[in-house]
Amino acid sequence: MTCCDFSLYPYAPSKVAPIILLAAFFLSTIHHIYLNIHYKSWKITGTLPWGGLLFIAGFALREVSAFDTHSLPLFIASTVLLLVAPPVYALTNYIVLGRTLYYVPYLSPIHPGRVISTFVGLDAVIGALTGNGGARVANADATPSDIQVGKGLLRASILLQVISFFLFVVLEYVFHRRCIRAGILAPKPNADANKNAQKLRRILYLMYISSVIISSRHIFRVVDVWQGYTGYLEQHEWPLYVFDGAFMFANTVMLNIWHPMRYLPNDNKIYLGKDGVTERWGPGWVDKRPFLITFVDPFDIGGLCLKRDKEKFWDREEEHPVVGGRQMGGDRKEDADAV
């Protein structure tokens, strides 16, 4: 085999598919940038355009690599970018669920801020493992032992993604069940009273659907890593474009259409009263423990053992002013009417 015949791919890589997905993610990302500006929600959904930019860069490099199949830097860069982009969409779900728990704090299984810090911390570890492992496996100069270490790091990162996302889905399910039992999601006597329950149902359903999409991609990556380079998924190109491409594009388009900030307040001090109807301005739920303690013990098991009292500001609803017809988070009133 001559140097011109050499290819890092076990197949002839498509020169069309990367362009199509690059254009698709570009349009979705531009729209997400607009939505973040419109809803002033960069702190909550700023990860959506971030993830889109990673996909754009990944597929752009994939396209260039398809014309230069013996370039190791292009191969490594495109591979790593397409590995780290989907977890950024998972990160969006973590942040949105955290904001949802702030909205209904009295039914939250965990302090809402800990959802973000715990899962973001896990995502940082996953990203480091993925980047390091992918670089080792794709490095042509790596020794066999380095390659094995790289494969181990990739397997660990994929497994950690699956475990992390499974815990997230369990947390969402527990919260959902509490809402049902408390009657928060129950139909109200008239349309106006039913709006906030509708918005809460919509955000939970969005998170469930997104979780299924992202979990499907995670499962694909688990099987891919365990099969290895000689496995079916590595020897064929279409699974990459289905699971890392089409599935993730479906997820981002869904959030283009039903943007989370259509249904949630921008300010985490706004919470839904126990009647499931009235929005009120509260003091916000502040965890006064040191950050490291909150990261290690997000469920405050130590506080339970020590019987440490928690501030339950929602038990003093009458002290908190009603959000008087002001629809926080953009077009929430109109969107609720359209649900």
Tab-separated table of C-alpha atoms in Angstrom, residues 11 37 40 71-72 77 109 193 204 207 228 275 313 321 334:
chain	number	residue	atom	x	y	z
A	11	TYR	CA	-14.152	2.433	4.671
A	37	ILE	CA	-30.618	36.542	23.164
A	40	LYS	CA	-31.782	36.334	27.979
A	71	SER	CA	-3.916	12.909	8.173
A	72	LEU	CA	-3.743	11.824	11.794
A	77	ALA	CA	-9.576	16.244	16.086
A	109	PRO	CA	-35.340	15.458	45.973
A	193	ALA	CA	-55.309	28.284	36.470
A	204	LEU	CA	-40.724	17.383	32.057
A	207	MET	CA	-36.482	16.303	29.384
A	228	GLY	CA	-13.294	-2.226	19.262
A	275	ASP	CA	-51.624	25.394	44.773
A	313	PHE	CA	-39.251	29.410	52.757
A	321	PRO	CA	-45.493	38.622	46.743
A	334	GLU	CA	-48.649	32.813	24.941
